[in-house]
Phi, psi and omega in degrees: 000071183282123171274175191312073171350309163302314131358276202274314170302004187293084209265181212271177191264123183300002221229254299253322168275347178278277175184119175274328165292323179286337170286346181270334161293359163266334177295320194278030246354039192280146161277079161264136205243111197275101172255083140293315219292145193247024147197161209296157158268026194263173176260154166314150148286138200327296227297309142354276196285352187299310200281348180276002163263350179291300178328312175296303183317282173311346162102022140255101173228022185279145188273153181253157150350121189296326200251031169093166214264161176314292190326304200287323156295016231223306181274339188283317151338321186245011163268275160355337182290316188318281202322335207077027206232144190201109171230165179250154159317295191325338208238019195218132181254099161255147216252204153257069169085207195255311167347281171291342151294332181270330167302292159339347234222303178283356172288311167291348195222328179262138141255139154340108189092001180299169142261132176228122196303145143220134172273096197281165353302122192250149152296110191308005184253339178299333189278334176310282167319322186262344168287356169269004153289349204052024159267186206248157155274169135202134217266165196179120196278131137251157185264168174294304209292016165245015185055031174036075167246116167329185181206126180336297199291328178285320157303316174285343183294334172280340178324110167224172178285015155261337171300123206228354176209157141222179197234116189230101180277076186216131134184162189235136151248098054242350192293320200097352215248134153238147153334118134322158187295315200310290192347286196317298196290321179316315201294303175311354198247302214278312181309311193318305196311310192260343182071049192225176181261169190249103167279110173251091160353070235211354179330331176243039173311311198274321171330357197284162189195168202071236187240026194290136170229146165276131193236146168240131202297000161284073134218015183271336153179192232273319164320301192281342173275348164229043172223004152288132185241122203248130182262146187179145140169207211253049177246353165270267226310320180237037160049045195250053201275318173291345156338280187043070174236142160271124157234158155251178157214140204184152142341107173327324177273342173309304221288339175301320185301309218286324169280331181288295212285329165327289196314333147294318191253318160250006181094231195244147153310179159302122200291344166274320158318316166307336180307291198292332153320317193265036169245327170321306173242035161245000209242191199295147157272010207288288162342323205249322201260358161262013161268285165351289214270320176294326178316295165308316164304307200298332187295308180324290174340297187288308172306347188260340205274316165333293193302318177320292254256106165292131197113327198244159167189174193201163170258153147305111182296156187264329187236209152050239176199020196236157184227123160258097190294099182317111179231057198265331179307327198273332179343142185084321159327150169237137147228126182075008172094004164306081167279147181276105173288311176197239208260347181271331203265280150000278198282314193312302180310335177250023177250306195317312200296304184234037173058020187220122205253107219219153179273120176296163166266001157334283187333316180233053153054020170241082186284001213251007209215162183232141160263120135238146183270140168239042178256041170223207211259165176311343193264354189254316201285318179297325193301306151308328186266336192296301182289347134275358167279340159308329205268320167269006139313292186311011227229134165279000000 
C-alpha cells in the first residue's frame, strides 16, 4: 500500500520547526516575539466585511462560475489598468488566494520534465508547486550587493531546451527588492529570445514605499504581455489573508485551461468572498494607504535598528514587509561550544535563548540570511531586535 512517490518528494517547510516551537512556548506562557508573520496585522477593512454580510442578507451562497463570478472579473480588470494592463473577463481565473493560482498556472503549462527558472532568494513555496506539476526547478543567484535583482547573463546561462517558465516575483518575498525596468526588459528579452513563459508573482504590487514604483513586467511590451501569466489577489493590500481569492491574467487560452482544470479540483471560490471581493477594489483607500504608511515607519525602524547590531546588517527593502537579515559574519560563531553553521542553526539558538522566532533563510535557498516581517507591531520589533542584539553578544 505505497503512497504517491510525487507526494511523498514534496518537502516539508523548513519554517515548520521554528514555528511549532514558538507556539509550544507561547501556550506555556514564555513571551515570545514572532517576525515569522507572511500577513498584515491589520483587521479587513470595514466597507469589506460590510459587504460580505450584505452577500449573506442576499442570498449569495449559491456556487458561482468555476473560474469566478463576471463582477468580480470585471473589478479585477479594471484594477490592472493602474498597471497599464488591458483584459477582458475572459482572460481572469479567480481562484482560492494566489497560492492556488500558481498551482493552476503550473498545472497548466508543465509537462513532465519542464523547467522552470527560479531565482533565489524564492518563496519557499515555488519549488514545490512546480515539482507537483511534474516539473523541474533551477535556481539562478541574486546577490545582496545587485538588491538581489537577477542579472540577464546568468538566467540565460540557465536556459536549456527544457525551459519552459521563470517565475518573477516582485515586489519579492522574502528580499523586499522591486525590479528594475531594465532587470523587467532583460528578463522579457531573454524568455522572447528562448520562447518560454513569464509567471509574474505581483502579489505585494501595491506594498511599495519611498519613491519607489512597481512596474509589471506584462506591460513591458506587447511580447511579454503575451507570454505573461500575471499573479495577483487580495490578501496583503487589504489584508484578506483569510479570504482566500487569487487571480490570474493571461492569455484567453491559458486562462480557459486554468478553468477547466480549477472546475475539477475545486468548483468555484468562495462565493461571499467574491462579494467582498470586487468592494475591495472598487471601494475607499483610506485604509490600504494607512497600512502603507505603518508599514513604512516599521521598515525604517527595523533597518536602522538592524545596521546598529554588530555583526548583522540588511540592505533596505524596497517592497512588501520583510527584511533579510545578513548573518554571514556570525557564521561559525559558537554559543555554549555550539557552532552556528547556518540560518537553521541561527533561528532554533535564538527562539531557545531569547524567545524570538526568525524564518531561516534556508527555507528560501539564502543560508547567509534570517527573513523578518514588519508586519507586526513597532513595540514587538524594538522588543525583539533588542533580543537579538543580546543573543549575538552572547556568541564566542
Amino acid at each position: 500500500m505505497q503512497l504517491s512517490e510525487k507526494a511523498l518528494a514534496i518537502s516539508p517547510s523548513l519554517t515548520l520547526k521554528i514555528t511549532a516551537m514558538a507556539k509550544d512556548m507561547k501556550k506555556r506562557g514564555l513571551d515570545v516575539v514572532g517576525f515569522g508573520a507572511g500577513e498584515p496585522d491589520f483587521d479587513t477593512p470595514q466597507h469589506i466585511k460590510d459587504a460580505a454580510i450584505e452577500a449573506l442578507k442576499i442570498g449569495m451562497t449559491k456556487y458561482t462560475p468555476a473560474s469566478g463570478t463576471v463582477e468580480l472579473k470585471k473589478a479585477v480588470c479594471k484594477d490592472l489598468k493602474k498597471h497599464g494592463l488591458s483584459y477582458d473577463p475572459a482572460q481572469i481565473v479567480i481562484s482560492n488566494g494566489a497560492k492556488h493560482s500558481l498551482f493552476n498556472v503550473f498545472q497548466a503549462i508543465l509537462n513532465p520534465g519542464d523547467e522552470v527558472i527560479v531565482i533565489t532568494p524564492y518563496w519557499l513555496t515555488y519549488p514545490e508547486l512546480i515539482k507537483m506539476a511534474d516539473g523541474v526547478p533551477v535556481y539562478v543567484g541574486a546577490h545582496e550587493c545587485n538588491n538581489f535583482e537577477p542579472l540577464a547573463k546568468d538566467i540565460e546561462a540557465a536556459v536549456t531546451q527544457k525551459t519552459k517558465a521563470i517565475i518573477v516575483n516582485n515586489p519579492s518575498n522574502p528580499c523586499g527588492c522591486i525590479y528594475s525596468q531594465k532587470t523587467l526588459e532583460d528578463i522579457a528579452a531573454v524568455a522572447k529570445k528562448h520562447d518560454f513563459f513569464i509567471v509574474s508573482d505581483e502579489i505585494y504590487d501595491e506594498l511599495v514605499y519611498d519613491d519607489n514604483k512597481h512596474t509589471s513586467i506584462a506591460a513591458i511590451s506587447e511580447d511579454a504581455y503575451e507570454r505573461t501569466i500575471l499573479v495577483n489577489g487580495l490578501s496583503k493590500t487589504y489584508a484578506m489573508t483569510g479570504w482566500r481569492i487569487g487571480y490570474t491574467a493571461s492569455r484567453a487560452d491559458i486562462a480557459k485551461v486554468m478553468g477547466s482544470y480549477q472546475s475539477h479540483a475545486t468548483s468555484n471560490p468562495c462565493s461571499i468572498a467574491q462579494f467582498a471581493g470586487i468592494a475591495a477594489l472598487t471601494g475607499p483607500r483610506d485604509e490600504i494607504i494607512a497600512m502603507r504608511e505603518e508599514f513604512n515607519a516599521r521598515r525604517k525602524m527595523m533597518v536602522e535598528m538592524i545596521n546598529k547590531i554588530d555583526g548583522l546588517s540588511c540592505v533596505t527593502p524596497m517592497g512588501a514587509f520583510y527584511v533579510m537579515l545578513n548573518i554571514s559574519d556570525i557564521k561559525g560563531r559558537k554559543l555554549d561550544g555550539e557552532e552556528i553553521k547556518g540560518s537553521v542553526d541561527f533561528a532554533e539558538k535564538l527562539l531557545e535563548k531569547k524567545l524570538t522566532a526568525v524564518i531561516p533563510g534556508a527555507a528560501f535557498g539564502a543560508d547567509d540570511f534570517v527573513r523578518l516581517s514588519y508586519a507586526i507591531s513597532r513595540e514587538n520589533i524594538e522588543k525583539g531586535l533588542g533580543r537579538i542584539a543580546e543573543f549575538v553578544a552572547m556568541l564566542d
